[in-house]
């Protein structure tokens, strides 16, 4: 956990992104780490947890982190939480929470609210378009014998 906080401090001190750090640990060894790089990379998805997950998966040559733990300096935002669920680690540990982040200007509550709202009531206009053959990718997937399930 100390390394995750160190990475968050590093990001702030070097103007690389927001005050967030994360590490992925397997068998007591850090195998992936990241700090927030949103502003330095001009990438809204470059959150500490996402960067750490990408690094760990690349090192392990897999898309799942079974048997690993994630340590984050702060409770993950909705995007990172989704990525963590997809990565399937054994556990997640964090220090500060979403309320601490909100007090520092990183308030994700509107995203949680938006996710619970019907599509037609969301702040970003969203439209469900129907098109011919839209289900073709799923049909192909369902019959593909060499697919890798995840």
Short mmCIF file of N, CA, C and O in Angstrom, two decimals:
data_model
loop_
_atom_site.label_atom_id
_atom_site.label_comp_id
_atom_site.label_asym_id
_atom_site.label_seq_id
_atom_site.Cartn_x
_atom_site.Cartn_y
_atom_site.Cartn_z
N UNK A 1 0.83 -1.19 0.00
CA UNK A 1 0.00 0.00 0.00
C UNK A 1 0.87 1.26 0.00
O UNK A 1 0.54 2.24 -0.64
N UNK A 2 2.00 1.15 0.70
CA UNK A 2 2.89 2.31 0.75
C UNK A 2 3.36 2.70 -0.65
O UNK A 2 3.48 3.89 -0.96
N UNK A 3 3.64 1.71 -1.50
CA UNK A 3 4.10 2.01 -2.86
C UNK A 3 3.01 2.72 -3.66
O UNK A 3 3.30 3.64 -4.43
N UNK A 4 1.76 2.32 -3.48
CA UNK A 4 0.66 2.98 -4.19
C UNK A 4 0.59 4.45 -3.80
O UNK A 4 0.42 5.33 -4.66
N UNK A 5 0.73 4.74 -2.53
CA UNK A 5 0.71 6.13 -2.06
C UNK A 5 1.94 6.88 -2.58
O UNK A 5 1.84 8.04 -3.01
N UNK A 6 3.10 6.24 -2.57
CA UNK A 6 4.31 6.86 -3.13
C UNK A 6 4.11 7.25 -4.58
O UNK A 6 4.54 8.32 -5.02
N UNK A 7 3.47 6.37 -5.35
CA UNK A 7 3.22 6.66 -6.77
C UNK A 7 2.26 7.84 -6.93
O UNK A 7 2.44 8.66 -7.83
N UNK A 8 1.27 7.93 -6.05
CA UNK A 8 0.33 9.06 -6.10
C UNK A 8 1.06 10.37 -5.81
O UNK A 8 0.86 11.38 -6.50
N UNK A 9 1.93 10.36 -4.82
CA UNK A 9 2.72 11.54 -4.48
C UNK A 9 3.63 11.91 -5.65
O UNK A 9 3.74 13.08 -6.04
N UNK A 10 4.26 10.92 -6.26
CA UNK A 10 5.14 11.14 -7.41
C UNK A 10 4.39 11.83 -8.55
O UNK A 10 4.90 12.77 -9.17
N UNK A 11 3.18 11.37 -8.83
CA UNK A 11 2.39 11.96 -9.91
C UNK A 11 2.11 13.43 -9.64
O UNK A 11 2.20 14.26 -10.56
N UNK A 12 1.77 13.75 -8.40
CA UNK A 12 1.48 15.14 -8.05
C UNK A 12 2.74 15.99 -8.09
O UNK A 12 2.76 17.07 -8.70
N UNK A 13 3.79 15.52 -7.47
CA UNK A 13 5.03 16.29 -7.40
C UNK A 13 5.64 16.57 -8.77
O UNK A 13 6.30 17.59 -8.98
N UNK A 14 5.39 15.68 -9.72
CA UNK A 14 5.95 15.83 -11.07
C UNK A 14 4.94 16.29 -12.10
O UNK A 14 5.21 16.23 -13.30
N UNK A 15 3.77 16.74 -11.63
CA UNK A 15 2.71 17.26 -12.51
C UNK A 15 2.36 16.30 -13.63
O UNK A 15 2.18 16.68 -14.78
N UNK A 16 2.26 15.01 -13.30
CA UNK A 16 1.98 13.98 -14.30
C UNK A 16 0.50 13.62 -14.38
O UNK A 16 0.06 13.03 -15.35
N UNK A 17 -0.24 13.93 -13.34
CA UNK A 17 -1.67 13.60 -13.30
C UNK A 17 -2.21 13.79 -11.91
O UNK A 17 -1.57 14.40 -11.05
N UNK A 18 -3.37 13.25 -11.68
CA UNK A 18 -4.03 13.38 -10.39
C UNK A 18 -3.34 12.60 -9.29
O UNK A 18 -2.43 11.80 -9.54
N UNK A 19 -3.78 12.79 -8.05
CA UNK A 19 -3.14 12.20 -6.88
C UNK A 19 -3.54 10.75 -6.61
O UNK A 19 -4.11 10.43 -5.56
N UNK A 20 -3.23 9.88 -7.57
CA UNK A 20 -3.65 8.49 -7.44
C UNK A 20 -2.52 7.55 -7.87
O UNK A 20 -1.84 7.81 -8.86
N UNK A 21 -2.36 6.47 -7.11
CA UNK A 21 -1.37 5.45 -7.44
C UNK A 21 -1.94 4.07 -7.17
O UNK A 21 -2.85 3.92 -6.34
N UNK A 22 -1.41 3.07 -7.85
CA UNK A 22 -1.90 1.70 -7.67
C UNK A 22 -0.81 0.70 -8.01
O UNK A 22 0.06 0.98 -8.84
N UNK A 23 -0.87 -0.45 -7.36
CA UNK A 23 0.04 -1.55 -7.68
C UNK A 23 -0.75 -2.85 -7.73
O UNK A 23 -1.78 -3.00 -7.08
N UNK A 24 -0.24 -3.78 -8.53
CA UNK A 24 -0.78 -5.14 -8.59
C UNK A 24 0.29 -6.05 -7.99
O UNK A 24 1.47 -5.95 -8.35
N UNK A 25 -0.14 -6.90 -7.07
CA UNK A 25 0.78 -7.76 -6.34
C UNK A 25 0.40 -9.22 -6.57
O UNK A 25 -0.79 -9.58 -6.52
N UNK A 26 1.40 -10.05 -6.83
CA UNK A 26 1.20 -11.50 -6.94
C UNK A 26 2.25 -12.17 -6.08
O UNK A 26 3.45 -11.90 -6.24
N UNK A 27 1.80 -13.03 -5.20
CA UNK A 27 2.72 -13.75 -4.30
C UNK A 27 3.65 -12.81 -3.56
O UNK A 27 4.85 -13.08 -3.40
N UNK A 28 3.14 -11.66 -3.14
CA UNK A 28 3.91 -10.71 -2.35
C UNK A 28 4.86 -9.83 -3.14
O UNK A 28 5.61 -9.05 -2.56
N UNK A 29 4.83 -9.92 -4.46
CA UNK A 29 5.74 -9.15 -5.31
C UNK A 29 4.93 -8.22 -6.21
O UNK A 29 3.95 -8.65 -6.84
N UNK A 30 5.35 -6.96 -6.30
CA UNK A 30 4.69 -6.02 -7.20
C UNK A 30 5.00 -6.41 -8.64
O UNK A 30 6.17 -6.48 -9.03
N UNK A 31 3.96 -6.64 -9.42
CA UNK A 31 4.15 -7.03 -10.82
C UNK A 31 3.61 -5.99 -11.79
O UNK A 31 3.76 -6.13 -13.00
N UNK A 32 2.97 -4.97 -11.26
CA UNK A 32 2.47 -3.88 -12.08
C UNK A 32 2.22 -2.68 -11.20
O UNK A 32 1.78 -2.84 -10.07
N UNK A 33 2.55 -1.52 -11.71
CA UNK A 33 2.27 -0.32 -10.95
C UNK A 33 1.89 0.80 -11.89
O UNK A 33 2.18 0.74 -13.08
N UNK A 34 1.20 1.78 -11.33
CA UNK A 34 0.79 2.90 -12.15
C UNK A 34 0.43 4.09 -11.29
O UNK A 34 0.10 3.95 -10.12
N UNK A 35 0.54 5.24 -11.89
CA UNK A 35 0.06 6.47 -11.28
C UNK A 35 -0.79 7.17 -12.33
O UNK A 35 -0.74 6.85 -13.52
N UNK A 36 -1.61 8.10 -11.88
CA UNK A 36 -2.52 8.79 -12.78
C UNK A 36 -1.73 9.57 -13.82
O UNK A 36 -0.83 10.34 -13.48
N UNK A 37 -2.05 9.33 -15.10
CA UNK A 37 -1.37 9.98 -16.22
C UNK A 37 -2.36 10.67 -17.15
O UNK A 37 -2.08 10.87 -18.33
N UNK A 38 -3.53 11.00 -16.64
CA UNK A 38 -4.59 11.56 -17.47
C UNK A 38 -4.10 12.82 -18.19
O UNK A 38 -4.23 12.93 -19.41
N UNK A 39 -3.55 13.77 -17.45
CA UNK A 39 -3.17 15.04 -18.08
C UNK A 39 -1.84 14.95 -18.83
O UNK A 39 -1.69 15.57 -19.88
N UNK A 40 -0.91 14.16 -18.35
CA UNK A 40 0.38 14.07 -19.04
C UNK A 40 0.28 13.27 -20.34
O UNK A 40 1.04 13.51 -21.28
N UNK A 41 -0.66 12.33 -20.41
CA UNK A 41 -0.85 11.53 -21.62
C UNK A 41 -2.03 11.99 -22.46
O UNK A 41 -2.30 11.42 -23.51
N UNK A 42 -2.76 13.00 -21.98
CA UNK A 42 -4.00 13.42 -22.64
C UNK A 42 -4.90 12.22 -22.91
O UNK A 42 -5.43 12.03 -24.00
N UNK A 43 -5.07 11.41 -21.86
CA UNK A 43 -5.83 10.17 -21.96
C UNK A 43 -6.75 10.04 -20.75
O UNK A 43 -6.28 9.77 -19.64
N UNK A 44 -8.05 10.24 -20.93
CA UNK A 44 -8.97 10.16 -19.80
C UNK A 44 -9.06 8.77 -19.17
O UNK A 44 -9.60 8.63 -18.08
N UNK A 45 -8.52 7.76 -19.83
CA UNK A 45 -8.54 6.41 -19.27
C UNK A 45 -7.25 6.04 -18.54
O UNK A 45 -7.14 4.94 -18.01
N UNK A 46 -6.29 6.93 -18.49
CA UNK A 46 -4.98 6.62 -17.90
C UNK A 46 -4.99 6.81 -16.38
O UNK A 46 -4.13 7.49 -15.82
N UNK A 47 -5.94 6.18 -15.73
CA UNK A 47 -6.00 6.20 -14.27
C UNK A 47 -4.98 5.20 -13.72
O UNK A 47 -4.59 4.25 -14.39
N UNK A 48 -4.58 5.41 -12.47
CA UNK A 48 -3.55 4.58 -11.86
C UNK A 48 -3.88 3.10 -11.92
O UNK A 48 -3.02 2.27 -12.27
N UNK A 49 -5.10 2.73 -11.59
CA UNK A 49 -5.47 1.32 -11.57
C UNK A 49 -5.42 0.71 -12.97
O UNK A 49 -4.96 -0.42 -13.14
N UNK A 50 -5.88 1.46 -13.96
CA UNK A 50 -5.87 0.97 -15.35
C UNK A 50 -4.42 0.75 -15.80
O UNK A 50 -4.10 -0.29 -16.39
N UNK A 51 -3.55 1.71 -15.52
CA UNK A 51 -2.14 1.59 -15.91
C UNK A 51 -1.50 0.38 -15.22
O UNK A 51 -0.79 -0.41 -15.85
N UNK A 52 -1.77 0.21 -13.92
CA UNK A 52 -1.20 -0.91 -13.18
C UNK A 52 -1.71 -2.24 -13.71
O UNK A 52 -0.94 -3.20 -13.85
N UNK A 53 -3.00 -2.31 -14.01
CA UNK A 53 -3.58 -3.55 -14.56
C UNK A 53 -2.96 -3.87 -15.91
O UNK A 53 -2.58 -5.01 -16.18
N UNK A 54 -2.83 -2.87 -16.77
CA UNK A 54 -2.22 -3.10 -18.09
C UNK A 54 -0.79 -3.62 -17.95
O UNK A 54 -0.40 -4.56 -18.64
N UNK A 55 -0.02 -3.01 -17.06
CA UNK A 55 1.37 -3.43 -16.86
C UNK A 55 1.46 -4.86 -16.34
O UNK A 55 2.27 -5.66 -16.81
N UNK A 56 0.62 -5.19 -15.36
CA UNK A 56 0.64 -6.54 -14.79
C UNK A 56 0.20 -7.59 -15.81
O UNK A 56 0.82 -8.65 -15.92
N UNK A 57 -0.84 -7.29 -16.55
CA UNK A 57 -1.32 -8.25 -17.56
C UNK A 57 -0.28 -8.47 -18.65
O UNK A 57 -0.09 -9.61 -19.10
N UNK A 58 0.40 -7.41 -19.04
CA UNK A 58 1.45 -7.56 -20.05
C UNK A 58 2.58 -8.43 -19.51
O UNK A 58 3.07 -9.32 -20.21
N UNK A 59 2.98 -8.19 -18.27
CA UNK A 59 4.05 -8.98 -17.67
C UNK A 59 3.67 -10.45 -17.56
O UNK A 59 4.47 -11.34 -17.86
N UNK A 60 2.43 -10.72 -17.15
CA UNK A 60 1.96 -12.09 -16.98
C UNK A 60 1.50 -12.74 -18.28
O UNK A 60 1.22 -13.93 -18.32
N UNK A 61 1.39 -11.94 -19.34
CA UNK A 61 0.91 -12.42 -20.64
C UNK A 61 -0.48 -13.05 -20.51
O UNK A 61 -0.72 -14.16 -20.99
N UNK A 62 -1.37 -12.31 -19.86
CA UNK A 62 -2.74 -12.77 -19.67
C UNK A 62 -3.65 -11.56 -19.55
O UNK A 62 -3.18 -10.44 -19.36
N UNK A 63 -4.95 -11.77 -19.67
CA UNK A 63 -5.90 -10.67 -19.53
C UNK A 63 -6.66 -10.73 -18.22
O UNK A 63 -7.57 -9.95 -18.00
N UNK A 64 -6.28 -11.66 -17.34
CA UNK A 64 -6.92 -11.76 -16.03
C UNK A 64 -5.86 -11.82 -14.95
O UNK A 64 -4.77 -12.35 -15.15
N UNK A 65 -6.19 -11.28 -13.80
CA UNK A 65 -5.25 -11.20 -12.69
C UNK A 65 -5.66 -12.11 -11.54
O UNK A 65 -5.55 -11.73 -10.37
N UNK A 66 -6.11 -13.30 -11.88
CA UNK A 66 -6.46 -14.28 -10.86
C UNK A 66 -5.24 -14.55 -9.98
O UNK A 66 -4.13 -14.71 -10.48
N UNK A 67 -5.45 -14.55 -8.68
CA UNK A 67 -4.35 -14.79 -7.76
C UNK A 67 -3.55 -13.55 -7.42
O UNK A 67 -2.54 -13.63 -6.72
N UNK A 68 -4.00 -12.41 -7.89
CA UNK A 68 -3.32 -11.15 -7.62
C UNK A 68 -4.21 -10.25 -6.75
O UNK A 68 -5.42 -10.44 -6.69
N UNK A 69 -3.58 -9.29 -6.10
CA UNK A 69 -4.31 -8.27 -5.36
C UNK A 69 -3.97 -6.92 -5.96
O UNK A 69 -2.86 -6.72 -6.46
N UNK A 70 -4.90 -6.00 -5.86
CA UNK A 70 -4.68 -4.62 -6.30
C UNK A 70 -4.72 -3.73 -5.07
O UNK A 70 -5.64 -3.83 -4.25
N UNK A 71 -3.71 -2.89 -4.96
CA UNK A 71 -3.64 -1.90 -3.88
C UNK A 71 -3.71 -0.53 -4.52
O UNK A 71 -2.91 -0.21 -5.41
N UNK A 72 -4.67 0.26 -4.10
CA UNK A 72 -4.88 1.58 -4.67
C UNK A 72 -4.85 2.63 -3.57
O UNK A 72 -5.36 2.40 -2.47
N UNK A 73 -4.28 3.77 -3.88
CA UNK A 73 -4.21 4.83 -2.89
C UNK A 73 -5.59 5.39 -2.56
O UNK A 73 -5.77 6.03 -1.53
N UNK A 74 -6.57 5.15 -3.43
CA UNK A 74 -7.92 5.66 -3.22
C UNK A 74 -8.93 4.66 -3.76
O UNK A 74 -8.63 3.88 -4.67
N UNK A 75 -10.13 4.71 -3.24
CA UNK A 75 -11.21 3.87 -3.74
C UNK A 75 -11.36 4.12 -5.24
O UNK A 75 -11.45 5.28 -5.67
N UNK A 76 -11.37 3.10 -6.06
CA UNK A 76 -11.43 3.29 -7.51
C UNK A 76 -12.72 3.95 -7.99
O UNK A 76 -13.80 3.76 -7.42
N UNK A 77 -12.56 4.73 -9.06
CA UNK A 77 -13.71 5.36 -9.71
C UNK A 77 -14.52 4.28 -10.44
O UNK A 77 -14.08 3.13 -10.55
N UNK A 78 -15.69 4.62 -10.97
CA UNK A 78 -16.50 3.61 -11.67
C UNK A 78 -15.78 2.95 -12.84
O UNK A 78 -15.91 1.74 -13.03
N UNK A 79 -15.00 3.70 -13.62
CA UNK A 79 -14.29 3.10 -14.75
C UNK A 79 -13.27 2.07 -14.25
O UNK A 79 -13.20 0.96 -14.76
N UNK A 80 -12.49 2.47 -13.26
CA UNK A 80 -11.47 1.57 -12.73
C UNK A 80 -12.10 0.37 -12.04
O UNK A 80 -11.59 -0.75 -12.14
N UNK A 81 -13.19 0.60 -11.35
CA UNK A 81 -13.88 -0.50 -10.69
C UNK A 81 -14.34 -1.53 -11.72
O UNK A 81 -14.19 -2.74 -11.53
N UNK A 82 -14.86 -1.05 -12.85
CA UNK A 82 -15.24 -1.96 -13.93
C UNK A 82 -14.06 -2.75 -14.45
O UNK A 82 -14.13 -3.96 -14.65
N UNK A 83 -12.93 -2.07 -14.65
CA UNK A 83 -11.72 -2.75 -15.13
C UNK A 83 -11.24 -3.78 -14.12
O UNK A 83 -10.79 -4.87 -14.48
N UNK A 84 -11.35 -3.45 -12.84
CA UNK A 84 -10.92 -4.38 -11.79
C UNK A 84 -11.80 -5.63 -11.81
O UNK A 84 -11.30 -6.75 -11.73
N UNK A 85 -13.10 -5.45 -11.96
CA UNK A 85 -13.97 -6.62 -12.03
C UNK A 85 -13.63 -7.48 -13.25
O UNK A 85 -13.61 -8.71 -13.17
N UNK A 86 -13.34 -6.84 -14.40
CA UNK A 86 -12.99 -7.61 -15.60
C UNK A 86 -11.66 -8.34 -15.42
O UNK A 86 -11.47 -9.44 -15.93
N UNK A 87 -10.73 -7.74 -14.67
CA UNK A 87 -9.42 -8.37 -14.46
C UNK A 87 -9.49 -9.53 -13.47
O UNK A 87 -8.60 -10.37 -13.45
N UNK A 88 -10.51 -9.56 -12.64
CA UNK A 88 -10.77 -10.66 -11.69
C UNK A 88 -9.63 -10.92 -10.69
O UNK A 88 -9.20 -12.07 -10.51
N UNK A 89 -9.16 -9.89 -10.01
CA UNK A 89 -8.15 -10.14 -8.98
C UNK A 89 -8.80 -10.81 -7.77
O UNK A 89 -10.02 -10.87 -7.65
N UNK A 90 -7.97 -11.30 -6.88
CA UNK A 90 -8.47 -11.94 -5.65
C UNK A 90 -8.96 -10.92 -4.64
O UNK A 90 -9.72 -11.27 -3.74
N UNK A 91 -8.48 -9.69 -4.73
CA UNK A 91 -8.90 -8.68 -3.78
C UNK A 91 -8.43 -7.30 -4.17
O UNK A 91 -7.54 -7.13 -4.99
N UNK A 92 -9.10 -6.31 -3.58
CA UNK A 92 -8.78 -4.90 -3.79
C UNK A 92 -8.65 -4.25 -2.42
O UNK A 92 -9.51 -4.44 -1.55
N UNK A 93 -7.60 -3.48 -2.25
CA UNK A 93 -7.36 -2.76 -1.00
C UNK A 93 -7.17 -1.29 -1.36
O UNK A 93 -6.49 -0.97 -2.33
N UNK A 94 -7.76 -0.39 -0.58
CA UNK A 94 -7.57 1.04 -0.83
C UNK A 94 -7.52 1.80 0.48
O UNK A 94 -8.02 1.33 1.49
N UNK A 95 -6.87 2.98 0.43
CA UNK A 95 -6.71 3.81 1.64
C UNK A 95 -7.84 4.83 1.76
O UNK A 95 -8.75 4.65 2.54
N UNK A 96 -7.76 5.89 0.97
CA UNK A 96 -8.78 6.92 1.02
C UNK A 96 -9.99 6.47 0.23
O UNK A 96 -9.91 5.53 -0.57
N UNK A 97 -11.13 7.13 0.44
CA UNK A 97 -12.34 6.69 -0.26
C UNK A 97 -12.86 7.78 -1.19
O UNK A 97 -12.26 8.85 -1.32
N UNK A 98 -13.98 7.50 -1.83
CA UNK A 98 -14.53 8.42 -2.83
C UNK A 98 -14.90 9.77 -2.23
O UNK A 98 -14.89 10.78 -2.92
N UNK A 99 -15.22 9.80 -0.94
CA UNK A 99 -15.57 11.06 -0.29
C UNK A 99 -14.33 11.93 -0.09
O UNK A 99 -14.39 13.15 -0.26
N UNK A 100 -13.21 11.30 0.24
CA UNK A 100 -11.94 12.03 0.33
C UNK A 100 -11.57 12.59 -1.05
O UNK A 100 -11.12 13.74 -1.15
N UNK A 101 -11.75 11.79 -2.08
CA UNK A 101 -11.45 12.24 -3.44
C UNK A 101 -12.34 13.42 -3.83
O UNK A 101 -11.87 14.39 -4.44
N UNK A 102 -13.61 13.35 -3.47
CA UNK A 102 -14.54 14.44 -3.80
C UNK A 102 -14.10 15.74 -3.13
O UNK A 102 -14.18 16.82 -3.74
N UNK A 103 -13.63 15.66 -1.90
CA UNK A 103 -13.16 16.86 -1.19
C UNK A 103 -11.94 17.47 -1.88
O UNK A 103 -11.70 18.67 -1.76
N UNK A 104 -11.20 16.66 -2.61
CA UNK A 104 -10.03 17.15 -3.34
C UNK A 104 -10.38 17.56 -4.77
O UNK A 104 -9.50 17.90 -5.56
N UNK A 105 -11.67 17.51 -5.12
CA UNK A 105 -12.10 17.93 -6.45
C UNK A 105 -12.32 16.80 -7.44
O UNK A 105 -12.55 17.04 -8.62
N UNK A 106 -12.25 15.56 -6.98
CA UNK A 106 -12.44 14.40 -7.86
C UNK A 106 -13.73 13.70 -7.46
O UNK A 106 -13.72 12.64 -6.84
N UNK A 107 -14.85 14.29 -7.83
CA UNK A 107 -16.15 13.77 -7.42
C UNK A 107 -16.75 12.92 -8.53
O UNK A 107 -17.10 13.43 -9.59
N UNK A 108 -16.84 11.62 -8.29
CA UNK A 108 -17.39 10.68 -9.27
C UNK A 108 -18.86 10.35 -9.02
O UNK A 108 -19.42 9.52 -9.72
N UNK A 109 -19.47 11.00 -8.05
CA UNK A 109 -20.85 10.64 -7.70
C UNK A 109 -21.80 10.83 -8.89
O UNK A 109 -22.74 10.06 -9.06
N UNK A 110 -21.53 11.81 -9.75
CA UNK A 110 -22.41 12.02 -10.89
C UNK A 110 -22.36 10.83 -11.84
O UNK A 110 -23.36 10.51 -12.50
N UNK A 111 -21.23 10.13 -11.92
CA UNK A 111 -21.14 8.96 -12.80
C UNK A 111 -21.95 7.81 -12.22
O UNK A 111 -22.68 7.13 -12.94
N UNK A 112 -21.83 7.61 -10.90
CA UNK A 112 -22.66 6.58 -10.26
C UNK A 112 -24.14 6.88 -10.49
O UNK A 112 -24.92 5.97 -10.79
N UNK A 113 -24.52 8.14 -10.37
CA UNK A 113 -25.92 8.54 -10.59
C UNK A 113 -26.34 8.29 -12.04
O UNK A 113 -27.43 7.80 -12.30
N UNK A 114 -25.46 8.63 -12.97
CA UNK A 114 -25.77 8.45 -14.39
C UNK A 114 -25.96 6.97 -14.73
O UNK A 114 -26.84 6.61 -15.50
N UNK A 115 -25.13 6.12 -14.17
CA UNK A 115 -25.23 4.68 -14.45
C UNK A 115 -26.57 4.12 -13.97
O UNK A 115 -27.09 3.18 -14.57
N UNK A 116 -27.10 4.69 -12.92
CA UNK A 116 -28.37 4.22 -12.38
C UNK A 116 -29.57 4.82 -13.12
O UNK A 116 -30.70 4.34 -12.97
N UNK A 117 -29.33 5.84 -13.94
CA UNK A 117 -30.42 6.50 -14.66
C UNK A 117 -30.75 5.77 -15.95
O UNK A 117 -29.86 5.20 -16.59
N UNK A 118 -32.02 5.81 -16.35
CA UNK A 118 -32.37 5.24 -17.67
C UNK A 118 -31.60 5.98 -18.77
O UNK A 118 -31.30 7.17 -18.63
N UNK A 119 -31.28 5.28 -19.82
CA UNK A 119 -30.48 5.85 -20.92
C UNK A 119 -31.05 7.18 -21.39
O UNK A 119 -30.31 8.14 -21.60
N UNK A 120 -32.35 7.26 -21.54
CA UNK A 120 -32.96 8.47 -22.08
C UNK A 120 -32.89 9.67 -21.12
O UNK A 120 -33.12 10.81 -21.53
N UNK A 121 -32.52 9.44 -19.87
CA UNK A 121 -32.44 10.53 -18.89
C UNK A 121 -31.00 10.95 -18.58
O UNK A 121 -30.78 11.80 -17.73
N UNK A 122 -30.03 10.40 -19.27
CA UNK A 122 -28.64 10.72 -18.97
C UNK A 122 -28.24 12.07 -19.55
O UNK A 122 -28.82 12.55 -20.52
N UNK A 123 -27.25 12.68 -18.93
CA UNK A 123 -26.81 14.03 -19.32
C UNK A 123 -26.17 14.05 -20.70
O UNK A 123 -26.31 15.02 -21.43
N UNK A 124 -25.43 13.01 -21.06
CA UNK A 124 -24.91 12.90 -22.43
C UNK A 124 -25.98 12.19 -23.24
O UNK A 124 -26.36 11.06 -22.91
N UNK A 125 -26.48 12.82 -24.28
CA UNK A 125 -27.53 12.17 -25.07
C UNK A 125 -27.04 10.83 -25.62
O UNK A 125 -25.95 10.73 -26.18
N UNK A 126 -27.85 9.81 -25.41
CA UNK A 126 -27.53 8.46 -25.87
C UNK A 126 -28.71 7.92 -26.63
O UNK A 126 -29.85 8.09 -26.22
N UNK A 127 -28.41 7.24 -27.73
CA UNK A 127 -29.46 6.75 -28.60
C UNK A 127 -29.21 5.29 -28.95
O UNK A 127 -28.10 4.93 -29.33
N UNK A 128 -30.21 4.48 -28.83
CA UNK A 128 -30.13 3.07 -29.20
C UNK A 128 -30.55 2.98 -30.66
O UNK A 128 -31.72 3.16 -31.00
N UNK A 129 -29.60 2.72 -31.54
CA UNK A 129 -29.88 2.63 -32.96
C UNK A 129 -30.02 1.18 -33.37
O UNK A 129 -29.23 0.33 -32.98
N UNK A 130 -30.99 0.91 -34.18
CA UNK A 130 -31.20 -0.43 -34.72
C UNK A 130 -30.64 -0.45 -36.14
O UNK A 130 -30.86 0.47 -36.92
N UNK A 131 -29.89 -1.49 -36.45
CA UNK A 131 -29.37 -1.61 -37.80
C UNK A 131 -29.36 -3.09 -38.20
O UNK A 131 -29.29 -3.97 -37.36
N UNK A 132 -29.44 -3.30 -39.49
CA UNK A 132 -29.43 -4.66 -39.99
C UNK A 132 -28.10 -5.33 -39.66
O UNK A 132 -27.05 -4.72 -39.72
N UNK A 133 -28.18 -6.58 -39.31
CA UNK A 133 -27.01 -7.40 -39.04
C UNK A 133 -26.24 -7.00 -37.77
O UNK A 133 -25.09 -7.40 -37.61
N UNK A 134 -26.85 -6.21 -36.90
CA UNK A 134 -26.16 -5.79 -35.68
C UNK A 134 -25.82 -6.98 -34.78
O UNK A 134 -24.84 -6.94 -34.04
N UNK A 135 -26.59 -8.03 -34.87
CA UNK A 135 -26.35 -9.20 -34.02
C UNK A 135 -25.35 -10.19 -34.64
O UNK A 135 -24.98 -11.18 -34.02
N UNK A 136 -24.88 -9.91 -35.85
CA UNK A 136 -23.97 -10.83 -36.53
C UNK A 136 -22.70 -11.12 -35.73
O UNK A 136 -22.29 -12.28 -35.62
N UNK A 137 -22.04 -10.11 -35.13
CA UNK A 137 -20.84 -10.42 -34.35
C UNK A 137 -21.13 -11.42 -33.20
O UNK A 137 -20.32 -12.32 -32.96
N UNK A 138 -22.26 -11.27 -32.54
CA UNK A 138 -22.60 -12.19 -31.45
C UNK A 138 -22.92 -13.58 -31.99
O UNK A 138 -22.55 -14.58 -31.37
N UNK A 139 -23.58 -13.66 -33.12
CA UNK A 139 -23.86 -14.97 -33.71
C UNK A 139 -22.57 -15.68 -34.09
O UNK A 139 -22.42 -16.88 -33.83
N UNK A 140 -21.65 -14.94 -34.69
CA UNK A 140 -20.36 -15.53 -35.05
C UNK A 140 -19.61 -15.98 -33.81
O UNK A 140 -19.00 -17.05 -33.79
N UNK A 141 -19.65 -15.17 -32.77
CA UNK A 141 -18.97 -15.50 -31.52
C UNK A 141 -19.54 -16.78 -30.93
O UNK A 141 -18.80 -17.65 -30.47
N UNK A 142 -20.84 -16.90 -30.91
CA UNK A 142 -21.49 -18.05 -30.30
C UNK A 142 -21.14 -19.38 -30.97
O UNK A 142 -21.12 -20.42 -30.31
N UNK A 143 -20.83 -19.36 -32.24
CA UNK A 143 -20.49 -20.61 -32.93
C UNK A 143 -18.98 -20.80 -33.12
O UNK A 143 -18.54 -21.85 -33.58
N UNK A 144 -18.20 -19.82 -32.76
CA UNK A 144 -16.75 -19.90 -32.94
C UNK A 144 -16.18 -20.94 -31.99
O UNK A 144 -16.31 -20.85 -30.78
N UNK A 145 -15.55 -21.95 -32.53
CA UNK A 145 -15.01 -23.04 -31.71
C UNK A 145 -13.70 -22.67 -31.04
O UNK A 145 -13.36 -23.25 -30.01
N UNK A 146 -12.97 -21.73 -31.60
CA UNK A 146 -11.65 -21.37 -31.04
C UNK A 146 -11.69 -20.12 -30.17
O UNK A 146 -10.64 -19.55 -29.87
N UNK A 147 -12.88 -19.69 -29.77
CA UNK A 147 -12.96 -18.46 -28.97
C UNK A 147 -12.33 -18.66 -27.59
O UNK A 147 -12.35 -19.75 -27.04
N UNK A 148 -11.78 -17.57 -27.09
CA UNK A 148 -11.22 -17.59 -25.75
C UNK A 148 -12.22 -16.86 -24.85
O UNK A 148 -12.39 -15.64 -24.95
N UNK A 149 -12.88 -17.59 -24.00
CA UNK A 149 -13.90 -17.01 -23.11
C UNK A 149 -13.23 -16.18 -22.04
O UNK A 149 -12.15 -16.51 -21.58
N UNK A 150 -13.92 -15.12 -21.68
CA UNK A 150 -13.42 -14.27 -20.58
C UNK A 150 -14.54 -13.65 -19.81
O UNK A 150 -15.64 -13.95 -19.87
#
